[in-house]
Amino acid sequence: MRSEDEVIFTLESIFNLGKALSVAKGIDEVFKVFLLSLMGKLRMAKAVGFIIDKNELKPIYSCCSEGVTVMKINPRFIPHGLTRLNDSVIRKFGRDLRSFIRRNRFDYLVPVIWSYKGGSENLGLIFLGGRGKLTNKEIEYVNFVANFTAISLKVMLSIDSLKKNVYTLTMLNEFMQNVFLKNDEGGILNLLALTLIGHFRVNRVVIVKFDGRAHIIFSYPQGQVKTKFLREISKRGGRSDTPIFFYEGNMGRFALLLEYDGRDGKKSFSEDEKNLIRTFFTVSMNAIENLKMLNLRHDVELAYEIQKNLLPREFPENPRFEIGALFLPSRVVSGDYYDVINLSDDEVLLAIADVCGKGLSASLLMSNLQALLHSFILFTTDLVNVVGLLNKMILAHTSSEQFITFFICKVDLKNFVLEYVNAGHNLPILFSNSRFTLLDEGGPVLGVIESEYKLGKIELKRGDLLFLYTDGVTEAINVKGEELGVEKLIEFIKRHRNLSSGEIINSVGEMVSSFSRGVEQNDDITVLVFKIK
């Protein structure tokens, strides 16, 4: 009868725990429910719960424990289940954690591990004390409840991450909308300063230009910055512990310096915060460069240099693929755009676009597209999300006469998969053995209507060749008034696909030039070739 009562009591405990976890509204409540359940069931006198963030333990909930603070931990030494804290276990931890365990006389460590197909993730640690040896049934109960709690904790962490991403993208979207409304440099920099002060625990924003020496071009609030501080920044090239973010463009090299307000005791930014601050700074400086370019009006030579700097100066070096590109503007400046972004050793992102229109206005819209794409990629590489955000921004901030055809793809060389979204662009061509595929999944052009976009996915093989181009290639006209067309282009590439990417690019350029000899072409020509070795 005792054993049956014990089982019923355990099931009742699990039922009550599940009920409490289902109504928990945050990570701290999940830990509180878990700890109080264990303390009540196992008659523990003290407990503390930590979230694992990379190599740090961050306290979430504590009961009757002393000296609870952030501590370092090596994930390699985290056990896989409830573990008795004897000397052989404790000595594996760092000094601060060892001292914390011994000072509080904790008896047990309970890891909270989320297991999934193919692996597991350490989410948190629980320390328990004030109780002797546990029975086998109690140990089994603790491990079961820890696994049960891990599911709730993972859900909460995922929700928090999603909320954070939504908040970040919303803040970035609002900032960009306001930047687009500014028509002077001072207004843009004031907006940048107020945004940083409002969101990132800083009380002073300084922008420095490096022009042989470091000199201040902007300070908010207005006031002197110590000369000694500037000399240190100039001499050390930004290797100071002070939060510094750099921008280098056509106007020169600049640094954004921030001074903490000290309210929460923190002296550093998280990586996510650094990425967001860097994005705000880059967007602001890009907007100022665009204003200066407008003020220069018809100085197209400078505009051409700006555009060249927006395009990749060099491609990622990787023994598994090769890349070639051709860029021939019909005027000095162009509305065509291509990009190659190395995401990791196994993933590379390719993009190509054609802005409706010619000359300076198309070039300006192209530069905004480039800035937006690079900003969004910092926070997500989900192609459907990226294209959707680009469409919303272009739609909100361009006239109805302007739109962009756009294609973006992500090449996964680990799994040999190509993911892509085509927003009304000329259909890229994937050549595989003797066959070819036109990549048409996606949606409408950017900047015309609100729309959802579909993701295309296709398997890759060694030797496959991806050919991206703008309509200046297929719409090239000869002396008879005939267009080159897609069919001639496909047949030409089939005959030359065994060449290297660079040789294919040169051959295509010569073919288009030969076909249209004697006729002035009115469209930009851009080609991007990606070949898997």
Coordinates of C-alpha atoms in Angstrom, one line a residue:
M1 CA 0.0 0.0 0.0
R2 CA 2.9 2.3 0.8
S3 CA 4.4 1.8 -2.7
E4 CA 1.1 2.5 -4.4
D5 CA 0.5 5.7 -2.3
E6 CA 4.1 6.8 -3.2
V7 CA 3.3 6.4 -6.9
I8 CA 0.0 8.2 -6.7
F9 CA 1.8 11.1 -4.8
T10 CA 4.5 11.2 -7.5
L11 CA 1.9 11.4 -10.3
E12 CA 0.0 14.0 -8.4
S13 CA 3.2 16.0 -8.0
I14 CA 3.9 15.8 -11.7
F15 CA 0.3 16.7 -12.5
N16 CA 0.4 19.8 -10.2
L17 CA 3.8 20.7 -11.7
G18 CA 2.5 20.5 -15.2
K19 CA -0.5 22.6 -14.3
A20 CA 1.7 25.3 -12.7
L21 CA 4.1 25.3 -15.6
S22 CA 1.3 25.8 -18.1
V23 CA 0.3 29.1 -16.5
A24 CA 3.9 30.4 -15.9
K25 CA 4.4 33.7 -17.6
G26 CA 8.1 33.9 -17.8
I27 CA 11.5 32.2 -17.3
D28 CA 11.6 33.3 -13.6
E29 CA 8.2 31.7 -12.9
V30 CA 9.2 28.4 -14.6
F31 CA 12.3 28.2 -12.3
K32 CA 10.2 29.2 -9.3
V33 CA 7.7 26.4 -10.0
F34 CA 10.4 23.9 -10.6
L35 CA 12.5 24.8 -7.5
L36 CA 9.5 24.9 -5.1
S37 CA 8.2 21.6 -6.4
L38 CA 11.6 19.9 -5.8
M39 CA 12.0 21.6 -2.4
G40 CA 8.5 20.5 -1.3
K41 CA 8.8 16.9 -2.7
L42 CA 12.3 16.3 -1.5
R43 CA 12.2 18.4 1.6
M44 CA 15.2 20.5 0.5
A45 CA 16.1 23.6 2.7
K46 CA 17.7 25.7 -0.1
A47 CA 17.8 26.0 -3.8
V48 CA 18.9 28.3 -6.6
G49 CA 18.3 28.2 -10.4
F50 CA 20.6 29.6 -13.1
I51 CA 20.1 30.1 -16.9
I52 CA 23.1 29.0 -19.0
D53 CA 24.1 31.7 -21.4
K54 CA 27.2 30.6 -23.4
N55 CA 29.8 30.2 -20.6
E56 CA 28.0 32.0 -17.9
L57 CA 25.5 31.1 -15.2
K58 CA 22.9 33.8 -14.7
P59 CA 20.8 33.6 -11.6
I60 CA 17.0 33.5 -12.1
Y61 CA 15.5 32.4 -8.8
S62 CA 16.9 31.7 -5.4
C63 CA 15.6 30.5 -2.1
C64 CA 17.7 30.6 1.1
S65 CA 21.0 31.0 -0.7
E66 CA 23.9 33.4 -0.3
G67 CA 26.2 35.1 -2.8
V68 CA 24.1 34.5 -5.8
T69 CA 25.6 36.2 -8.8
V70 CA 26.7 35.7 -12.4
M71 CA 29.5 33.0 -12.6
K72 CA 31.6 31.3 -15.3
I73 CA 31.2 27.6 -16.1
N74 CA 32.7 25.3 -18.6
P75 CA 29.9 23.5 -20.4
R76 CA 32.0 20.4 -20.8
F77 CA 31.7 19.7 -17.0
I78 CA 27.9 19.9 -16.8
P79 CA 26.6 16.4 -16.0
H80 CA 23.7 14.8 -17.9
G81 CA 21.5 14.1 -14.9
L82 CA 21.1 14.7 -11.1
T83 CA 24.5 14.6 -9.6
R84 CA 25.7 14.5 -6.0
L85 CA 28.1 17.4 -5.3
N86 CA 31.2 15.6 -3.9
D87 CA 34.7 17.0 -4.1
S88 CA 35.5 15.2 -7.3
V89 CA 32.6 17.0 -9.0
I90 CA 33.1 20.4 -7.4
R91 CA 36.8 20.7 -8.2
K92 CA 36.0 20.7 -12.0
F93 CA 34.3 24.0 -11.6
G94 CA 35.9 27.5 -11.5
R95 CA 36.9 29.1 -8.3
D96 CA 33.8 31.4 -7.9
L97 CA 31.4 28.5 -8.5
R98 CA 33.4 26.2 -6.2
S99 CA 33.3 28.8 -3.4
F100 CA 29.5 29.4 -4.0
I101 CA 28.7 25.7 -3.7
R102 CA 30.7 25.1 -0.5
R103 CA 29.6 28.3 1.2
N104 CA 25.9 27.3 0.7
R105 CA 26.6 23.6 1.3
F106 CA 24.7 22.4 -1.7
D107 CA 24.2 18.7 -1.9
Y108 CA 22.9 18.2 -5.5
L109 CA 23.2 19.7 -9.0
V110 CA 20.3 19.2 -11.4
P111 CA 20.9 20.1 -15.1
V112 CA 18.0 21.3 -17.2
I113 CA 18.6 19.8 -20.6
W114 CA 16.4 20.1 -23.7
S115 CA 16.9 17.1 -25.8
Y116 CA 16.0 17.0 -29.5
K117 CA 16.6 14.7 -32.4
G118 CA 20.3 14.8 -33.1
G119 CA 21.5 16.5 -29.9
S120 CA 20.8 18.4 -26.7
E121 CA 21.1 21.9 -25.3
N122 CA 22.0 22.9 -21.7
L123 CA 19.4 25.4 -20.6
G124 CA 20.0 25.8 -16.9
L125 CA 21.3 24.4 -13.6
I126 CA 19.6 23.9 -10.3
F127 CA 21.5 23.6 -7.0
L128 CA 19.8 21.9 -4.0
G129 CA 20.9 21.7 -0.4
G130 CA 19.8 20.8 3.1
R131 CA 18.9 17.1 2.6
G132 CA 20.8 13.8 2.9
K133 CA 21.0 11.0 0.3
L134 CA 18.0 10.6 -2.1
T135 CA 16.3 7.4 -2.8
N136 CA 16.4 5.9 -6.3
K137 CA 12.7 6.8 -6.8
E138 CA 13.4 10.4 -5.8
I139 CA 16.4 10.6 -8.2
E140 CA 14.1 9.2 -11.0
Y141 CA 11.5 11.8 -10.1
V142 CA 14.0 14.7 -10.2
N143 CA 15.4 13.7 -13.6
F144 CA 11.9 13.2 -15.0
V145 CA 10.7 16.6 -13.7
A146 CA 13.9 18.3 -15.0
N147 CA 13.2 17.0 -18.5
F148 CA 9.6 18.0 -18.2
T149 CA 10.6 21.5 -17.1
A150 CA 13.2 21.8 -19.9
I151 CA 10.3 21.8 -22.4
S152 CA 8.6 24.7 -20.8
L153 CA 11.8 26.5 -20.3
K154 CA 12.8 26.1 -24.0
V155 CA 9.3 27.4 -25.0
M156 CA 9.8 30.5 -22.8
L157 CA 13.3 31.1 -24.1
S158 CA 12.1 30.8 -27.7
I159 CA 9.2 33.2 -27.0
D160 CA 11.6 35.7 -25.4
S161 CA 14.0 35.4 -28.4
L162 CA 11.1 36.0 -30.8
K163 CA 9.8 39.0 -28.8
K164 CA 13.4 40.4 -28.8
N165 CA 13.7 39.9 -32.6
V166 CA 10.3 41.5 -33.2
Y167 CA 11.2 44.5 -31.0
T168 CA 14.6 44.9 -32.7
L169 CA 13.1 44.8 -36.2
T170 CA 10.4 47.2 -35.2
M171 CA 12.9 49.6 -33.7
L172 CA 15.1 49.3 -36.8
N173 CA 12.1 49.9 -39.1
E174 CA 11.0 53.0 -37.2
F175 CA 14.5 54.3 -37.2
M176 CA 14.9 53.9 -40.9
Q177 CA 11.5 55.5 -41.6
N178 CA 12.6 58.5 -39.6
V179 CA 16.1 58.7 -41.3
F180 CA 14.4 58.7 -44.7
L181 CA 12.4 61.8 -43.6
K182 CA 15.5 63.8 -42.6
N183 CA 17.0 66.2 -45.2
D184 CA 20.1 67.4 -43.4
E185 CA 23.1 65.9 -41.7
G186 CA 22.4 67.4 -38.3
G187 CA 18.9 66.0 -38.2
I188 CA 20.2 62.5 -39.0
L189 CA 22.9 62.6 -36.4
N190 CA 20.6 64.0 -33.7
L191 CA 18.1 61.2 -34.5
L192 CA 21.0 58.6 -34.1
A193 CA 22.0 60.1 -30.8
L194 CA 18.5 60.2 -29.3
T195 CA 17.9 56.6 -30.4
L196 CA 21.1 55.3 -28.8
I197 CA 20.6 57.2 -25.6
G198 CA 17.0 56.0 -25.4
H199 CA 17.7 52.3 -25.9
F200 CA 21.3 51.4 -25.0
R201 CA 22.2 52.8 -21.5
V202 CA 24.4 55.7 -22.8
N203 CA 24.5 59.3 -21.8
R204 CA 26.9 60.7 -24.4
V205 CA 27.3 60.1 -28.2
V206 CA 30.3 61.3 -30.0
I207 CA 31.3 60.9 -33.7
V208 CA 34.9 61.4 -34.6
K209 CA 36.4 61.7 -38.1
F210 CA 39.9 60.3 -38.8
D211 CA 41.6 62.7 -41.2
G212 CA 45.3 62.5 -40.4
R213 CA 44.1 63.1 -36.8
A214 CA 41.0 62.4 -34.8
H215 CA 38.6 65.4 -34.6
I216 CA 35.0 65.6 -33.3
I217 CA 32.3 66.3 -35.9
F218 CA 29.3 65.6 -33.6
S219 CA 28.6 65.4 -29.9
Y220 CA 25.3 64.9 -28.0
P221 CA 24.7 66.5 -25.6
Q222 CA 27.1 69.3 -26.6
G223 CA 30.2 69.5 -24.5
Q224 CA 33.9 68.9 -24.5
V225 CA 35.4 65.5 -24.8
K226 CA 38.7 64.9 -23.1
T227 CA 41.6 65.5 -25.5
K228 CA 43.5 62.6 -23.8
F229 CA 40.7 60.3 -24.7
L230 CA 40.7 61.2 -28.4
R231 CA 44.5 60.8 -28.5
E232 CA 44.2 57.3 -27.1
I233 CA 41.5 56.4 -29.7
S234 CA 43.6 57.8 -32.6
K235 CA 46.7 56.0 -31.4
R236 CA 45.2 52.7 -30.7
G237 CA 43.0 52.6 -33.8
G238 CA 39.9 51.7 -31.8
R239 CA 41.4 49.0 -29.7
S240 CA 40.3 50.8 -26.5
D241 CA 37.9 49.3 -24.0
T242 CA 35.6 52.2 -24.7
P243 CA 32.6 51.2 -26.9
I244 CA 33.6 52.3 -30.4
F245 CA 32.0 51.5 -33.7
F246 CA 33.6 52.3 -37.1
Y247 CA 32.4 53.3 -40.5
E248 CA 34.4 53.8 -43.6
G249 CA 32.9 55.1 -46.8
N250 CA 33.4 57.8 -49.5
M251 CA 33.4 60.6 -46.9
G252 CA 36.3 59.0 -45.0
R253 CA 36.7 57.0 -41.8
F254 CA 34.5 57.7 -38.8
A255 CA 34.1 56.4 -35.3
L256 CA 31.1 56.3 -33.0
L257 CA 32.0 56.7 -29.3
L258 CA 29.6 55.9 -26.5
E259 CA 29.7 56.7 -22.8
Y260 CA 27.8 54.5 -20.5
D261 CA 25.3 56.0 -18.1
G262 CA 26.2 53.5 -15.3
R263 CA 22.6 52.9 -14.2
D264 CA 22.7 49.1 -14.3
G265 CA 26.4 48.6 -13.6
K266 CA 27.1 47.1 -17.0
K267 CA 30.2 48.1 -18.9
S268 CA 29.8 46.2 -22.1
F269 CA 27.2 45.6 -24.8
S270 CA 26.0 42.2 -25.8
E271 CA 26.8 41.0 -29.4
D272 CA 23.2 41.6 -30.4
E273 CA 23.3 45.2 -29.1
K274 CA 26.6 45.8 -30.9
N275 CA 25.2 44.6 -34.2
L276 CA 22.1 46.8 -33.8
I277 CA 24.2 49.9 -32.8
R278 CA 26.5 49.2 -35.8
T279 CA 23.5 49.0 -38.0
F280 CA 22.1 52.3 -36.7
F281 CA 25.5 54.0 -37.3
T282 CA 25.9 52.5 -40.8
V283 CA 22.4 53.4 -41.9
S284 CA 22.9 57.0 -40.6
M285 CA 26.2 57.4 -42.4
N286 CA 24.8 55.9 -45.6
A287 CA 21.9 58.3 -45.4
I288 CA 24.3 61.3 -45.0
E289 CA 26.3 60.1 -47.9
N290 CA 23.2 59.9 -50.0
L291 CA 22.3 63.5 -49.0
K292 CA 25.7 64.7 -50.0
M293 CA 25.5 62.8 -53.3
L294 CA 22.2 64.6 -54.0
N295 CA 23.7 67.9 -53.1
L296 CA 26.5 67.3 -55.6
R297 CA 23.7 66.9 -58.2
H298 CA 25.2 65.9 -61.5
D299 CA 28.7 65.0 -60.3
V300 CA 28.2 61.5 -61.7
E301 CA 31.9 60.6 -61.4
L302 CA 31.6 60.6 -57.6
A303 CA 28.4 58.7 -57.8
Y304 CA 30.1 56.0 -59.9
E305 CA 32.8 55.7 -57.2
I306 CA 30.2 55.4 -54.5
Q307 CA 28.4 52.7 -56.4
K308 CA 31.6 50.7 -57.1
N309 CA 32.2 50.7 -53.3
L310 CA 28.8 49.2 -52.7
L311 CA 29.5 46.2 -54.9
P312 CA 31.7 43.4 -53.7
R313 CA 35.4 44.3 -54.1
E314 CA 36.4 40.7 -53.8
F315 CA 34.7 37.4 -53.5
P316 CA 35.0 34.8 -50.6
E317 CA 37.8 32.4 -51.2
N318 CA 36.6 28.8 -50.8
P319 CA 38.1 25.6 -52.5
R320 CA 34.5 24.3 -53.0
F321 CA 33.3 27.0 -55.3
E322 CA 34.3 29.9 -57.6
I323 CA 32.5 33.1 -58.4
G324 CA 32.7 35.5 -61.3
A325 CA 30.8 38.8 -62.0
L326 CA 30.3 41.3 -64.9
F327 CA 29.0 44.8 -64.3
L328 CA 28.6 47.2 -67.3
P329 CA 26.4 50.3 -66.6
S330 CA 24.8 51.9 -69.7
R331 CA 25.5 55.2 -68.1
V332 CA 28.2 56.2 -65.6
V333 CA 25.9 55.2 -62.7
S334 CA 23.6 52.2 -62.7
G335 CA 20.5 50.7 -61.1
D336 CA 21.8 47.2 -61.3
Y337 CA 23.1 45.6 -58.1
Y338 CA 24.7 42.3 -57.1
D339 CA 26.1 41.0 -53.9
V340 CA 28.0 38.0 -52.4
I341 CA 27.8 37.6 -48.6
N342 CA 29.7 34.8 -46.9
L343 CA 27.5 33.6 -44.0
S344 CA 29.9 30.7 -42.9
D345 CA 32.3 28.2 -44.2
D346 CA 29.4 26.2 -45.6
E347 CA 26.9 28.9 -46.6
V348 CA 27.1 31.8 -49.0
L349 CA 24.4 34.3 -50.0
L350 CA 24.0 35.6 -53.5
A351 CA 21.8 38.5 -54.6
I352 CA 21.1 40.4 -57.8
A353 CA 18.7 43.2 -58.5
D354 CA 17.6 45.7 -61.2
V355 CA 16.1 49.0 -60.2
C356 CA 13.5 50.4 -62.5
G357 CA 14.9 53.5 -64.1
K358 CA 18.4 54.8 -65.0
G359 CA 21.0 57.2 -63.7
L360 CA 21.3 58.8 -60.3
S361 CA 17.8 58.1 -59.0
A362 CA 18.1 54.4 -59.7
S363 CA 21.6 54.3 -58.2
L364 CA 20.3 56.0 -55.0
L365 CA 17.5 53.4 -54.6
M366 CA 20.1 50.7 -55.3
S367 CA 22.3 51.9 -52.5
N368 CA 19.3 51.9 -50.1
L369 CA 18.6 48.4 -51.1
Q370 CA 22.2 47.4 -50.4
A371 CA 22.1 49.0 -46.9
L372 CA 18.7 47.4 -46.0
L373 CA 19.8 44.0 -47.2
H374 CA 23.1 44.1 -45.1
S375 CA 21.2 45.4 -42.1
F376 CA 18.5 42.7 -42.2
I377 CA 21.0 39.9 -42.7
L378 CA 22.6 40.7 -39.4
F379 CA 19.4 39.6 -37.7
T380 CA 17.9 36.9 -39.9
T381 CA 19.0 34.7 -42.9
D382 CA 15.5 33.5 -43.5
L383 CA 15.1 34.5 -47.1
V384 CA 11.3 34.9 -47.1
N385 CA 11.5 37.2 -44.1
V386 CA 14.4 39.2 -45.6
V387 CA 12.5 39.7 -48.9
G388 CA 9.3 40.6 -47.1
L389 CA 11.0 43.2 -45.0
L390 CA 12.7 44.7 -48.1
N391 CA 9.4 44.9 -49.9
K392 CA 7.8 46.7 -47.0
M393 CA 10.6 49.2 -46.8
I394 CA 10.8 49.9 -50.5
L395 CA 7.0 50.1 -50.8
A396 CA 6.8 52.6 -47.9
H397 CA 9.6 54.9 -49.0
T398 CA 9.6 55.1 -52.8
S399 CA 7.2 56.5 -55.4
S400 CA 4.7 54.3 -57.3
E401 CA 6.9 54.6 -60.4
Q402 CA 9.9 53.0 -58.8
F403 CA 10.3 49.3 -58.2
I404 CA 13.0 46.7 -58.0
T405 CA 13.3 43.2 -59.5
F406 CA 15.3 41.1 -57.0
F407 CA 16.6 37.6 -56.6
I408 CA 18.3 36.2 -53.5
C409 CA 19.6 32.7 -52.8
K410 CA 21.5 30.8 -50.1
V411 CA 23.8 28.1 -51.1
D412 CA 24.3 25.4 -48.4
L413 CA 27.5 23.5 -49.3
K414 CA 27.2 21.2 -46.3
N415 CA 23.9 19.7 -47.3
F416 CA 24.1 20.7 -51.0
V417 CA 20.8 22.6 -51.0
L418 CA 19.9 25.9 -52.7
E419 CA 17.2 28.0 -51.2
Y420 CA 16.0 31.1 -53.1
V421 CA 13.3 33.7 -53.5
N422 CA 12.6 35.4 -56.8
A423 CA 10.9 38.8 -56.6
G424 CA 10.0 39.4 -60.2
H425 CA 13.5 39.1 -61.5
N426 CA 14.8 37.5 -64.7
L427 CA 14.7 33.8 -64.0
P428 CA 18.2 32.6 -63.0
I429 CA 19.4 29.4 -64.6
L430 CA 20.8 26.4 -62.7
F431 CA 22.8 24.1 -65.0
S432 CA 23.2 20.5 -63.7
N433 CA 24.8 17.9 -66.0
S434 CA 23.0 18.3 -69.3
R435 CA 19.9 19.8 -67.9
F436 CA 18.9 23.3 -66.7
T437 CA 16.3 24.7 -64.3
L438 CA 14.7 28.1 -64.2
L439 CA 14.3 29.4 -60.7
D440 CA 10.9 31.0 -60.6
E441 CA 9.6 30.5 -57.0
G442 CA 9.0 33.8 -55.0
G443 CA 6.5 36.6 -55.7
P444 CA 6.1 40.1 -57.2
V445 CA 8.7 42.8 -57.7
L446 CA 9.7 44.9 -54.6
G447 CA 8.0 48.2 -54.0
V448 CA 4.6 47.7 -55.8
I449 CA 2.2 45.8 -53.5
E450 CA 2.2 44.1 -50.2
S451 CA 2.7 40.4 -50.7
E452 CA 3.9 37.1 -49.2
Y453 CA 6.8 35.4 -50.9
K454 CA 7.4 31.6 -51.4
L455 CA 10.7 29.9 -50.8
G456 CA 12.2 27.7 -53.6
K457 CA 14.4 24.8 -52.7
I458 CA 16.5 22.6 -55.0
E459 CA 19.2 20.0 -54.5
L460 CA 22.7 20.7 -55.8
K461 CA 25.5 18.5 -57.1
R462 CA 29.2 19.0 -57.7
G463 CA 29.8 20.8 -60.9
D464 CA 26.5 22.6 -60.9
L465 CA 26.5 26.2 -62.3
L466 CA 24.2 29.0 -61.2
F467 CA 23.8 31.9 -63.7
L468 CA 22.3 35.2 -62.5
Y469 CA 21.7 38.1 -64.8
T470 CA 19.8 41.3 -65.4
D471 CA 17.6 42.0 -68.4
G472 CA 20.4 44.0 -70.1
V473 CA 21.8 40.7 -71.2
T474 CA 18.8 39.0 -72.8
E475 CA 17.4 42.3 -74.1
A476 CA 20.6 43.3 -75.9
I477 CA 19.6 44.3 -79.5
N478 CA 21.5 43.8 -82.7
V479 CA 21.5 45.8 -85.9
K480 CA 18.4 43.9 -87.1
G481 CA 16.4 45.0 -84.0
E482 CA 16.4 41.4 -82.7
E483 CA 16.9 40.7 -79.0
L484 CA 19.5 38.2 -77.8
G485 CA 16.8 36.3 -75.8
V486 CA 17.0 33.6 -73.1
E487 CA 17.2 30.6 -75.5
K488 CA 20.4 31.9 -77.2
L489 CA 21.9 32.6 -73.7
I490 CA 21.1 29.1 -72.4
E491 CA 22.6 27.4 -75.5
F492 CA 25.7 29.6 -75.2
I493 CA 26.3 28.7 -71.6
K494 CA 25.7 25.0 -72.3
R495 CA 28.6 25.1 -74.7
H496 CA 30.9 26.9 -72.3
R497 CA 29.8 25.6 -68.9
N498 CA 33.1 23.6 -68.5
L499 CA 35.0 26.8 -68.3
S500 CA 35.8 28.5 -65.0
S501 CA 33.5 31.2 -63.7
G502 CA 35.8 34.0 -64.8
E503 CA 36.1 32.5 -68.3
I504 CA 32.3 32.1 -68.6
I505 CA 31.9 35.8 -67.5
N506 CA 34.4 37.0 -70.1
S507 CA 32.8 34.8 -72.8
V508 CA 29.3 36.1 -72.1
G509 CA 30.6 39.7 -72.2
E510 CA 32.2 39.1 -75.5
M511 CA 29.2 37.4 -76.9
V512 CA 26.8 40.2 -75.9
S513 CA 29.2 42.8 -77.3
S514 CA 29.6 40.9 -80.5
F515 CA 25.8 40.4 -80.9
S516 CA 25.0 44.1 -80.3
R517 CA 27.9 45.6 -82.2
G518 CA 27.0 48.8 -83.8
V519 CA 23.9 49.4 -81.7
E520 CA 23.9 51.7 -78.6
Q521 CA 22.5 49.7 -75.6
N522 CA 20.1 51.5 -73.2
D523 CA 20.2 49.0 -70.3
D524 CA 22.8 48.0 -67.7
I525 CA 24.3 44.6 -68.0
T526 CA 25.1 42.6 -64.8
V527 CA 26.0 38.9 -64.6
L528 CA 26.9 36.8 -61.6
V529 CA 28.2 33.2 -62.0
F530 CA 28.5 30.7 -59.1
K531 CA 30.1 27.3 -59.8
I532 CA 30.4 24.4 -57.4
K533 CA 33.7 22.5 -57.9

